[in-house]
């Protein structure tokens, strides 16, 4: 089981589970993912991120600031940003670069390589895709659905814990409902009267009320 009480309002999540993190822009989806990954390091889990919005070095910095200065998390990153934007590329054994968020073949190969590497080392792995909305800017919903079907299947087969973010306001209901079919549960985010709030749906023992985070 994955211990997630420090980052989600549930105690444990079964291996092989995939969760969709969905809400309007600027409601904390990315921050929530960083906390889930940092929490994973504290629990002895590896992390794997497919990032379509932030560079690998930015992501390592954002996860690292949630950990002690001397922490070295097992964090694999598939960077879909740096090559397309002409940014510098860090030399890191756990970073793979692909040409753009539309390079689904490259993303699939790189993420599978890192996921297999962590499995061979005996790690449980938390896998994050940030974001599905960005993928939908590069391909139609059928293409993205097929890619996510393969990715979530690999995560389940490896007994990983998967997360994918999606901007709720950026897509029509049909697109959202199509993507949601691939996920076992839903983490919703919003901005409430007291600030950022979240709730989990579709998981055993998940509280039904919104809570601040």
Coordinates of C-alpha atoms in Angstrom, one line a residue:
X1 CA 0.0 0.0 0.0
X2 CA 1.0 3.6 -0.5
X3 CA 1.0 5.7 2.6
X4 CA -0.4 9.1 1.6
X5 CA -1.8 10.7 4.7
X6 CA 0.7 13.5 4.7
X7 CA -0.4 14.7 1.2
X8 CA -4.0 13.5 0.6
X9 CA -7.0 13.1 3.0
X10 CA -6.9 9.3 2.9
X11 CA -4.5 7.0 4.8
X12 CA -3.5 4.5 2.1
X13 CA -4.0 3.9 -1.6
X14 CA -3.8 0.5 -3.2
X15 CA -0.9 -0.2 -5.6
X16 CA -1.9 0.1 -9.2
X17 CA -4.3 3.0 -8.6
X18 CA -4.5 6.0 -11.0
X19 CA -6.0 9.3 -9.8
X20 CA -7.1 12.3 -11.9
X21 CA -6.3 15.6 -10.2
X22 CA -8.7 18.1 -11.7
X23 CA -9.7 21.7 -11.0
X24 CA -9.6 25.2 -12.4
X25 CA -6.3 26.9 -13.1
X26 CA -4.3 28.2 -10.1
X27 CA -6.1 25.9 -7.6
X28 CA -3.0 24.0 -6.5
X29 CA -2.8 21.0 -8.7
X30 CA 0.9 21.3 -9.4
X31 CA 1.7 22.1 -5.7
X32 CA -0.3 19.0 -4.7
X33 CA 1.7 16.8 -7.0
X34 CA 5.0 18.2 -5.7
X35 CA 3.8 17.4 -2.1
X36 CA 2.7 13.9 -3.1
X37 CA 6.2 13.3 -4.6
X38 CA 8.0 14.7 -1.6
X39 CA 5.8 12.6 0.7
X40 CA 6.8 9.6 -1.4
X41 CA 10.5 10.2 -0.7
X42 CA 9.7 10.4 3.0
X43 CA 8.0 7.0 2.7
X44 CA 10.8 5.5 0.8
X45 CA 9.1 5.6 -2.6
X46 CA 10.6 6.6 -5.9
X47 CA 9.0 9.3 -8.1
X48 CA 8.5 9.6 -11.8
X49 CA 7.2 12.8 -13.5
X50 CA 6.2 13.5 -17.1
X51 CA 6.4 17.2 -17.2
X52 CA 4.9 19.2 -20.0
X53 CA 5.0 22.6 -18.3
X54 CA 8.2 22.9 -16.2
X55 CA 11.8 22.0 -16.9
X56 CA 13.4 19.1 -15.0
X57 CA 15.6 21.4 -12.9
X58 CA 12.6 23.5 -11.9
X59 CA 10.7 20.4 -10.9
X60 CA 13.6 19.0 -8.9
X61 CA 13.8 22.4 -7.1
X62 CA 10.1 22.5 -6.4
X63 CA 10.0 19.0 -4.9
X64 CA 13.3 19.5 -3.1
X65 CA 12.2 22.6 -1.2
X66 CA 9.7 20.4 0.6
X67 CA 12.5 18.2 1.9
X68 CA 15.5 18.6 4.1
X69 CA 18.5 20.2 2.4
X70 CA 20.5 16.9 2.3
X71 CA 17.7 14.9 0.8
X72 CA 18.3 13.2 -2.5
X73 CA 15.0 11.8 -3.7
X74 CA 14.8 9.0 -6.3
X75 CA 13.1 11.3 -8.8
X76 CA 13.0 10.4 -12.5
X77 CA 11.8 13.1 -14.9
X78 CA 10.7 12.9 -18.5
X79 CA 11.2 16.6 -19.6
X80 CA 9.0 17.5 -22.5
X81 CA 9.7 21.2 -22.3
X82 CA 13.4 22.1 -22.5
X83 CA 14.2 20.9 -26.1
X84 CA 11.1 22.6 -27.5
X85 CA 11.9 25.9 -25.8
X86 CA 15.6 25.8 -26.4
X87 CA 16.4 25.7 -22.7
X88 CA 19.5 24.3 -21.1
X89 CA 19.4 20.6 -20.2
X90 CA 20.7 19.3 -16.9
X91 CA 23.0 16.3 -16.9
X92 CA 21.2 13.9 -14.5
X93 CA 21.1 10.1 -14.7
X94 CA 17.3 10.1 -13.9
X95 CA 16.3 12.8 -16.5
X96 CA 15.1 11.8 -20.0
X97 CA 14.4 14.5 -22.6
X98 CA 11.8 14.3 -25.4
X99 CA 11.2 16.8 -28.2
X100 CA 7.8 18.1 -27.1
X101 CA 4.6 17.3 -25.3
X102 CA 3.3 15.9 -28.6
X103 CA 6.0 13.2 -28.8
X104 CA 3.9 10.5 -27.3
X105 CA 6.2 7.7 -28.5
X106 CA 9.2 9.3 -26.9
X107 CA 7.3 10.0 -23.7
X108 CA 6.1 6.4 -23.5
X109 CA 9.6 4.9 -24.1
X110 CA 11.3 7.3 -21.6
X111 CA 8.7 6.8 -18.9
X112 CA 8.7 3.0 -19.3
X113 CA 12.5 2.9 -19.0
X114 CA 12.5 4.8 -15.7
X115 CA 9.5 2.9 -14.3
X116 CA 11.3 -0.4 -15.1
X117 CA 14.5 0.9 -13.6
X118 CA 12.8 1.7 -10.3
X119 CA 11.0 -1.6 -10.3
X120 CA 14.2 -3.5 -10.7
X121 CA 15.6 -1.6 -7.8
X122 CA 12.7 -2.6 -5.6
X123 CA 11.0 0.8 -5.3
X124 CA 7.3 1.6 -5.1
X125 CA 6.9 4.4 -7.6
X126 CA 4.6 7.4 -7.6
X127 CA 4.1 8.5 -11.2
X128 CA 2.8 12.0 -12.1
X129 CA 1.8 13.5 -15.5
X130 CA 1.5 17.3 -15.5
X131 CA -0.5 17.9 -17.5
X132 CA -3.1 16.1 -19.6
X133 CA -4.5 19.5 -20.7
X134 CA -1.2 20.3 -22.3
X135 CA -1.2 17.0 -24.2
X136 CA -4.7 18.0 -25.6
X137 CA -3.1 21.1 -27.2
X138 CA -0.9 18.8 -29.3
X139 CA -3.4 16.0 -30.3
X140 CA -7.1 15.2 -30.4
X141 CA -8.8 13.5 -27.5
X142 CA -8.8 10.1 -29.2
X143 CA -5.0 10.1 -29.6
X144 CA -4.5 11.4 -26.0
X145 CA -7.0 8.7 -24.7
X146 CA -5.0 5.9 -26.4
X147 CA -1.7 7.2 -25.0
X148 CA -3.1 7.6 -21.5
X149 CA -4.7 4.1 -21.7
X150 CA -1.2 2.6 -22.3
X151 CA 0.5 4.8 -19.6
X152 CA -2.1 4.1 -16.9
X153 CA -2.0 0.4 -17.8
X154 CA 1.8 0.4 -17.3
X155 CA 1.5 2.1 -14.0
X156 CA -1.1 -0.4 -12.8
X157 CA 0.9 -3.4 -14.1
X158 CA 4.0 -2.1 -12.2
X159 CA 1.9 -1.6 -9.0
X160 CA 2.6 2.1 -9.1
X161 CA 0.5 5.0 -8.0
X162 CA -0.4 7.4 -10.8
X163 CA -1.6 11.0 -10.9
X164 CA -2.5 13.1 -13.9
X165 CA -3.5 16.8 -13.7
X166 CA -6.2 18.4 -15.9
X167 CA -7.7 21.9 -16.0
X168 CA -11.4 21.4 -15.5
X169 CA -12.3 24.7 -17.2
X170 CA -10.3 24.1 -20.4
X171 CA -12.3 21.3 -21.9
X172 CA -15.9 20.4 -22.7
X173 CA -17.8 17.8 -20.7
X174 CA -17.4 15.1 -23.3
X175 CA -13.6 15.4 -23.3
X176 CA -13.5 15.4 -19.5
X177 CA -15.7 12.4 -19.2
X178 CA -13.7 10.5 -21.8
X179 CA -10.4 11.1 -19.9
X180 CA -12.0 10.3 -16.5
X181 CA -12.8 6.8 -17.7
X182 CA -9.1 5.9 -17.4
X183 CA -8.8 6.8 -13.7
X184 CA -9.8 4.9 -10.6
X185 CA -10.5 8.0 -8.5
X186 CA -10.6 11.8 -8.6
X187 CA -8.9 14.5 -6.6
X188 CA -10.7 17.8 -7.1
X189 CA -9.3 21.2 -6.3
X190 CA -10.9 24.6 -6.1
X191 CA -10.5 28.0 -4.5
X192 CA -13.0 28.3 -1.6
X193 CA -13.7 31.0 1.0
X194 CA -10.7 29.9 3.1
X195 CA -8.3 29.4 0.2
X196 CA -7.3 26.3 -1.8
X197 CA -9.5 23.3 -1.1
X198 CA -9.5 19.6 -2.2
X199 CA -11.6 16.5 -1.9
X200 CA -11.1 12.9 -3.0
X201 CA -13.8 10.9 -4.8
X202 CA -13.9 7.2 -5.7
X203 CA -11.5 5.8 -3.0
X204 CA -12.5 3.8 0.0
X205 CA -12.8 5.9 3.3
X206 CA -12.2 9.2 1.4
X207 CA -14.0 12.1 3.2
X208 CA -16.8 13.6 1.1
X209 CA -16.3 17.2 2.3
X210 CA -13.9 19.8 0.9
X211 CA -10.9 20.5 3.1
X212 CA -8.2 23.2 2.9
X213 CA -4.7 22.4 1.9

